[in-house]
Amino acid sequence: MTTEYLDETEMIGSDENALRLQAVRSVLDEVGPAPELPCYDLSAEHVAVVAQGPTATSLAAFAHQCKNDAISVFTDRNIVWAWFSGSVGPADIHEAVAERTQRGCLGAGEPGKDVAGFRRSHREAQSAFRVCDWTGRRSARFADIEPEAIGLADVDATRALVHRRLGQLVGGSARHKLLRKTLEVYLACGQNARSAAFKLGLTERTVANRLQAARALLPPDTRISSLELGLALRLLPLTVSRPTVR
């Protein structure tokens, strides 16, 4: 379906896409009253999506299939912006596009109503897309990566926070990664060693030993229960990855 859609788009030419892109940008620019979009209801609830690479082509094809419940534009040959309304939600988009395409990346915003929701969901989709592009994730929904989106707004500050809170645990060895993973699971389990051991498939004694080793690498004044520690563990990938070209 995606190949056929791309061929069809190329046969039609770039004029139709250029006109849609101009209309979409005029809505996003928030200058004066929003104009109407061709064959798309701006008063509905929208879910915005940004995709790149083969995933972008799949996204455009899926939007084309949804007819008046979606609008999509190629901002260039490699990136597509799209909005879906009606009964098409983030889970439907993920299943139809991200799960069926092996390459590229996709970011989805949260549902938003009317023109304001159209704009806000697009900003969120762009943020989610940027997190994917930076970390190498295949897809992300904004609600699931809000801390990372905020962290990318100032990578230098994020890097400082991570190093300040994790100390020597920032190391890149297999041992460091193992200790960080154990600590992450332990915190996610409400600091319950038994639950963490069950989730990791380990004994409680092994978990306790790993936590002791992790504590020895953390700054002396670090509290395991601190929100900052959990945040630093979550944001660490932003400090070691770089934007990728797909």
mmCIF file of C-alpha atoms in Angstrom:
data_model
loop_
_atom_site.group_PDB
_atom_site.id
_atom_site.type_symbol
_atom_site.label_atom_id
_atom_site.label_comp_id
_atom_site.label_asym_id
_atom_site.label_seq_id
_atom_site.Cartn_x
_atom_site.Cartn_y
_atom_site.Cartn_z
ATOM 1 C CA MET A 1 0.000 0.000 0.000
ATOM 2 C CA THR A 2 2.777 2.447 0.837
ATOM 3 C CA THR A 3 4.566 1.982 -2.488
ATOM 4 C CA GLU A 4 1.348 2.455 -4.425
ATOM 5 C CA TYR A 5 0.529 5.579 -2.430
ATOM 6 C CA LEU A 6 3.968 7.086 -2.999
ATOM 7 C CA ASP A 7 3.719 6.372 -6.735
ATOM 8 C CA GLU A 8 0.301 8.010 -6.800
ATOM 9 C CA THR A 9 1.613 11.046 -4.947
ATOM 10 C CA GLU A 10 4.475 11.414 -7.391
ATOM 11 C CA MET A 11 2.115 11.176 -10.365
ATOM 12 C CA ILE A 12 -0.130 13.886 -8.946
ATOM 13 C CA GLY A 13 2.956 16.047 -8.465
ATOM 14 C CA SER A 14 4.023 18.336 -5.657
ATOM 15 C CA ASP A 15 1.468 21.110 -6.231
ATOM 16 C CA GLU A 16 -1.343 19.522 -4.211
ATOM 17 C CA ASN A 17 0.981 18.722 -1.300
ATOM 18 C CA ALA A 18 2.435 22.245 -1.438
ATOM 19 C CA LEU A 19 -1.040 23.763 -1.194
ATOM 20 C CA ARG A 20 -1.938 21.523 1.767
ATOM 21 C CA LEU A 21 1.352 22.320 3.471
ATOM 22 C CA GLN A 22 0.748 26.038 3.033
ATOM 23 C CA ALA A 23 -2.757 25.701 4.497
ATOM 24 C CA VAL A 24 -1.485 23.626 7.437
ATOM 25 C CA ARG A 25 1.303 26.093 8.190
ATOM 26 C CA SER A 26 -1.193 28.955 8.171
ATOM 27 C CA VAL A 27 -3.161 27.140 10.902
ATOM 28 C CA LEU A 28 -0.038 26.366 12.932
ATOM 29 C CA ASP A 29 1.323 29.897 12.697
ATOM 30 C CA GLU A 30 -1.494 31.133 14.973
ATOM 31 C CA VAL A 31 -1.799 34.418 13.075
ATOM 32 C CA GLY A 32 -5.397 35.619 12.841
ATOM 33 C CA PRO A 33 -8.409 33.301 12.499
ATOM 34 C CA ALA A 34 -7.552 29.792 11.362
ATOM 35 C CA PRO A 35 -8.478 29.097 7.738
ATOM 36 C CA GLU A 36 -10.320 25.939 6.780
ATOM 37 C CA LEU A 37 -8.378 22.881 5.741
ATOM 38 C CA PRO A 38 -9.503 20.975 2.644
ATOM 39 C CA CYS A 39 -11.585 17.929 3.551
ATOM 40 C CA TYR A 40 -10.664 18.072 7.246
ATOM 41 C CA ASP A 41 -12.715 19.273 10.237
ATOM 42 C CA LEU A 42 -10.694 21.571 12.499
ATOM 43 C CA SER A 43 -13.458 21.571 15.127
ATOM 44 C CA ALA A 44 -12.939 17.859 15.857
ATOM 45 C CA GLU A 45 -10.570 16.203 18.332
ATOM 46 C CA HIS A 46 -7.169 15.615 16.766
ATOM 47 C CA VAL A 47 -4.138 13.394 17.253
ATOM 48 C CA ALA A 48 -1.036 14.754 15.533
ATOM 49 C CA VAL A 49 1.839 12.582 14.305
ATOM 50 C CA VAL A 50 5.293 13.313 12.893
ATOM 51 C CA ALA A 51 7.222 10.555 11.122
ATOM 52 C CA GLN A 52 10.439 10.125 9.195
ATOM 53 C CA GLY A 53 11.800 7.667 6.650
ATOM 54 C CA PRO A 54 9.786 4.626 5.517
ATOM 55 C CA THR A 55 7.538 5.173 8.546
ATOM 56 C CA ALA A 56 6.595 8.571 7.081
ATOM 57 C CA THR A 57 5.468 6.951 3.836
ATOM 58 C CA SER A 58 3.410 4.406 5.793
ATOM 59 C CA LEU A 59 1.883 7.240 7.827
ATOM 60 C CA ALA A 60 0.879 9.156 4.689
ATOM 61 C CA ALA A 61 -0.652 6.017 3.202
ATOM 62 C CA PHE A 62 -2.636 5.316 6.386
ATOM 63 C CA ALA A 63 -3.880 8.919 6.468
ATOM 64 C CA HIS A 64 -4.922 8.600 2.821
ATOM 65 C CA GLN A 65 -6.842 5.443 3.727
ATOM 66 C CA CYS A 66 -8.676 7.276 6.534
ATOM 67 C CA LYS A 67 -10.018 9.818 3.988
ATOM 68 C CA ASN A 68 -11.773 12.785 5.658
ATOM 69 C CA ASP A 69 -10.753 11.635 9.142
ATOM 70 C CA ALA A 70 -7.121 12.548 8.452
ATOM 71 C CA ILE A 71 -4.869 15.009 6.698
ATOM 72 C CA SER A 72 -1.171 14.555 5.944
ATOM 73 C CA VAL A 73 1.561 16.588 4.268
ATOM 74 C CA PHE A 74 5.121 15.844 3.227
ATOM 75 C CA THR A 75 7.314 18.638 4.610
ATOM 76 C CA ASP A 76 10.006 17.077 2.444
ATOM 77 C CA ARG A 77 10.324 13.635 0.862
ATOM 78 C CA ASN A 78 11.484 12.141 4.156
ATOM 79 C CA ILE A 79 9.168 13.701 6.788
ATOM 80 C CA VAL A 80 5.369 13.672 7.095
ATOM 81 C CA TRP A 81 3.081 15.611 9.384
ATOM 82 C CA ALA A 82 -0.380 14.131 9.909
ATOM 83 C CA TRP A 83 -3.522 14.684 11.985
ATOM 84 C CA PHE A 84 -6.261 12.154 12.677
ATOM 85 C CA SER A 85 -9.753 12.810 14.002
ATOM 86 C CA GLY A 86 -12.880 10.812 14.644
ATOM 87 C CA SER A 87 -12.375 7.292 15.935
ATOM 88 C CA VAL A 88 -8.673 7.070 14.968
ATOM 89 C CA GLY A 89 -6.580 7.219 18.158
ATOM 90 C CA PRO A 90 -2.879 6.905 19.077
ATOM 91 C CA ALA A 91 -3.122 3.138 19.518
ATOM 92 C CA ASP A 92 -4.663 2.711 16.049
ATOM 93 C CA ILE A 93 -1.917 4.822 14.484
ATOM 94 C CA HIS A 94 0.831 2.922 16.290
ATOM 95 C CA GLU A 95 -0.579 -0.438 15.216
ATOM 96 C CA ALA A 96 -1.183 0.585 11.596
ATOM 97 C CA VAL A 97 2.098 2.441 11.067
ATOM 98 C CA ALA A 98 4.889 1.942 13.623
ATOM 99 C CA GLU A 99 4.377 -1.776 14.173
ATOM 100 C CA ARG A 100 4.340 -2.530 10.432
ATOM 101 C CA THR A 101 7.377 -0.538 9.364
ATOM 102 C CA GLN A 102 10.894 -1.623 10.193
ATOM 103 C CA ARG A 103 12.732 1.660 9.637
ATOM 104 C CA GLY A 104 12.182 5.320 10.471
ATOM 105 C CA CYS A 105 10.654 6.834 13.593
ATOM 106 C CA LEU A 106 7.315 8.240 14.719
ATOM 107 C CA GLY A 107 6.212 10.679 17.405
ATOM 108 C CA ALA A 108 2.563 11.149 18.415
ATOM 109 C CA GLY A 109 0.947 13.954 20.377
ATOM 110 C CA GLU A 110 -1.956 13.708 22.792
ATOM 111 C CA PRO A 111 -5.566 14.247 21.630
ATOM 112 C CA GLY A 112 -6.652 17.896 21.463
ATOM 113 C CA LYS A 113 -9.885 19.519 20.368
ATOM 114 C CA ASP A 114 -10.482 22.397 17.953
ATOM 115 C CA VAL A 115 -7.762 24.550 16.458
ATOM 116 C CA ALA A 116 -5.920 24.904 19.777
ATOM 117 C CA GLY A 117 -5.784 21.124 20.128
ATOM 118 C CA PHE A 118 -4.653 20.783 16.505
ATOM 119 C CA ARG A 119 -1.689 23.050 17.265
ATOM 120 C CA ARG A 120 -0.859 21.647 20.708
ATOM 121 C CA SER A 121 -0.971 18.024 19.588
ATOM 122 C CA HIS A 122 1.403 18.883 16.736
ATOM 123 C CA ARG A 123 3.886 20.512 19.121
ATOM 124 C CA GLU A 124 3.737 17.418 21.305
ATOM 125 C CA ALA A 125 4.221 15.140 18.299
ATOM 126 C CA GLN A 126 7.296 17.131 17.304
ATOM 127 C CA SER A 127 8.690 16.760 20.830
ATOM 128 C CA ALA A 128 8.038 13.014 20.840
ATOM 129 C CA PHE A 129 9.616 12.707 17.400
ATOM 130 C CA ARG A 130 12.714 14.572 18.556
ATOM 131 C CA VAL A 131 13.116 12.207 21.517
ATOM 132 C CA CYS A 132 12.886 9.231 19.142
ATOM 133 C CA ASP A 133 15.395 10.731 16.743
ATOM 134 C CA TRP A 134 17.811 11.521 19.571
ATOM 135 C CA THR A 135 17.615 8.196 21.422
ATOM 136 C CA GLY A 136 17.022 5.808 18.518
ATOM 137 C CA ARG A 137 13.541 4.786 19.635
ATOM 138 C CA ARG A 138 11.196 3.585 16.923
ATOM 139 C CA SER A 139 8.139 5.408 18.217
ATOM 140 C CA ALA A 140 6.877 7.359 21.209
ATOM 141 C CA ARG A 141 3.719 8.979 22.476
ATOM 142 C CA PHE A 142 4.191 12.352 24.156
ATOM 143 C CA ALA A 143 2.494 11.283 27.394
ATOM 144 C CA ASP A 144 5.124 8.561 27.792
ATOM 145 C CA ILE A 145 8.215 10.749 27.232
ATOM 146 C CA GLU A 146 7.381 14.137 28.779
ATOM 147 C CA PRO A 147 10.476 14.162 31.055
ATOM 148 C CA GLU A 148 12.710 13.352 28.070
ATOM 149 C CA ALA A 149 11.061 16.088 25.999
ATOM 150 C CA ILE A 150 11.763 18.595 28.770
ATOM 151 C CA GLY A 151 15.294 17.260 29.161
ATOM 152 C CA LEU A 152 16.075 17.792 25.485
ATOM 153 C CA ALA A 153 15.154 21.467 25.798
ATOM 154 C CA ASP A 154 18.471 21.959 27.607
ATOM 155 C CA VAL A 155 20.811 19.012 27.132
ATOM 156 C CA ASP A 156 23.673 20.684 29.001
ATOM 157 C CA ALA A 157 21.516 21.156 32.107
ATOM 158 C CA THR A 158 20.252 17.585 31.759
ATOM 159 C CA ARG A 159 23.794 16.254 31.529
ATOM 160 C CA ALA A 160 24.783 18.214 34.645
ATOM 161 C CA LEU A 161 21.807 16.835 36.586
ATOM 162 C CA VAL A 162 22.592 13.251 35.543
ATOM 163 C CA HIS A 163 26.255 13.450 36.539
ATOM 164 C CA ARG A 164 25.467 15.260 39.790
ATOM 165 C CA ARG A 165 22.883 12.692 40.879
ATOM 166 C CA LEU A 166 24.470 9.478 39.573
ATOM 167 C CA GLY A 167 28.151 10.141 40.201
ATOM 168 C CA GLN A 168 30.295 7.157 39.228
ATOM 169 C CA LEU A 169 27.200 5.109 38.359
ATOM 170 C CA VAL A 170 27.169 6.988 35.023
ATOM 171 C CA GLY A 171 29.945 4.673 33.795
ATOM 172 C CA GLY A 172 29.446 2.841 30.504
ATOM 173 C CA SER A 173 30.663 -0.643 31.425
ATOM 174 C CA ALA A 174 28.394 -3.693 31.397
ATOM 175 C CA ARG A 175 28.623 -3.749 35.195
ATOM 176 C CA HIS A 176 27.445 -0.131 35.479
ATOM 177 C CA LYS A 177 24.528 -0.813 33.132
ATOM 178 C CA LEU A 178 23.546 -3.886 35.146
ATOM 179 C CA LEU A 179 23.563 -1.941 38.401
ATOM 180 C CA ARG A 180 21.548 0.925 36.885
ATOM 181 C CA LYS A 181 18.969 -1.507 35.514
ATOM 182 C CA THR A 182 18.601 -3.155 38.916
ATOM 183 C CA LEU A 183 18.202 0.231 40.578
ATOM 184 C CA GLU A 184 15.637 1.363 37.991
ATOM 185 C CA VAL A 185 13.527 -1.774 38.523
ATOM 186 C CA TYR A 186 13.853 -1.471 42.291
ATOM 187 C CA LEU A 187 12.572 2.123 42.186
ATOM 188 C CA ALA A 188 9.796 1.195 39.734
ATOM 189 C CA CYS A 189 8.685 -1.509 42.190
ATOM 190 C CA GLY A 190 8.289 1.025 44.988
ATOM 191 C CA GLN A 191 11.642 0.062 46.545
ATOM 192 C CA ASN A 192 10.372 -3.440 47.195
ATOM 193 C CA ALA A 193 13.327 -5.824 46.843
ATOM 194 C CA ARG A 194 11.125 -8.914 46.587
ATOM 195 C CA SER A 195 9.088 -7.450 43.732
ATOM 196 C CA ALA A 196 12.251 -6.275 41.979
ATOM 197 C CA ALA A 197 13.814 -9.717 42.333
ATOM 198 C CA PHE A 198 10.722 -11.348 40.856
ATOM 199 C CA LYS A 199 10.673 -8.940 37.916
ATOM 200 C CA LEU A 200 14.371 -9.407 37.217
ATOM 201 C CA GLY A 201 14.298 -13.165 37.718
ATOM 202 C CA LEU A 202 16.858 -12.963 40.537
ATOM 203 C CA THR A 203 17.066 -13.794 44.221
ATOM 204 C CA GLU A 204 16.473 -11.072 46.793
ATOM 205 C CA ARG A 205 20.043 -11.514 47.976
ATOM 206 C CA THR A 206 21.379 -10.804 44.476
ATOM 207 C CA VAL A 207 19.229 -7.696 44.226
ATOM 208 C CA ALA A 208 20.420 -6.526 47.651
ATOM 209 C CA ASN A 209 24.056 -7.049 46.645
ATOM 210 C CA ARG A 210 23.580 -5.086 43.424
ATOM 211 C CA LEU A 211 21.856 -2.244 45.244
ATOM 212 C CA GLN A 212 24.714 -2.098 47.730
ATOM 213 C CA ALA A 213 27.198 -1.913 44.849
ATOM 214 C CA ALA A 214 25.138 0.819 43.175
ATOM 215 C CA ARG A 215 24.986 2.868 46.387
ATOM 216 C CA ALA A 216 28.775 2.739 46.629
ATOM 217 C CA LEU A 217 29.033 4.455 43.241
ATOM 218 C CA LEU A 218 26.450 7.152 43.939
ATOM 219 C CA PRO A 219 27.398 10.485 45.531
ATOM 220 C CA PRO A 220 27.555 10.110 49.350
ATOM 221 C CA ASP A 221 24.547 12.331 50.047
ATOM 222 C CA THR A 222 22.229 10.573 47.558
ATOM 223 C CA ARG A 223 18.941 9.231 48.890
ATOM 224 C CA ILE A 224 17.716 6.173 46.995
ATOM 225 C CA SER A 225 14.157 7.396 47.458
ATOM 226 C CA SER A 226 14.802 10.810 45.882
ATOM 227 C CA LEU A 227 12.805 11.818 42.827
ATOM 228 C CA GLU A 228 15.949 13.353 41.349
ATOM 229 C CA LEU A 229 17.703 9.981 41.299
ATOM 230 C CA GLY A 230 14.884 8.335 39.388
ATOM 231 C CA LEU A 231 14.797 11.253 36.977
ATOM 232 C CA ALA A 232 18.552 11.094 36.421
ATOM 233 C CA LEU A 233 18.350 7.385 35.601
ATOM 234 C CA ARG A 234 15.567 8.077 33.120
ATOM 235 C CA LEU A 235 17.354 10.984 31.441
ATOM 236 C CA LEU A 236 20.753 9.309 31.202
ATOM 237 C CA PRO A 237 20.171 8.082 27.588
ATOM 238 C CA LEU A 238 19.818 11.713 26.486
ATOM 239 C CA THR A 239 23.382 12.416 27.591
ATOM 240 C CA VAL A 240 25.025 9.541 25.719
ATOM 241 C CA SER A 241 23.053 9.487 22.468
ATOM 242 C CA ARG A 242 23.080 11.852 19.522
ATOM 243 C CA PRO A 243 20.568 12.675 16.796
ATOM 244 C CA THR A 244 20.636 10.035 14.094
ATOM 245 C CA VAL A 245 20.337 10.331 10.337
ATOM 246 C CA ARG A 246 17.799 7.864 8.974
#
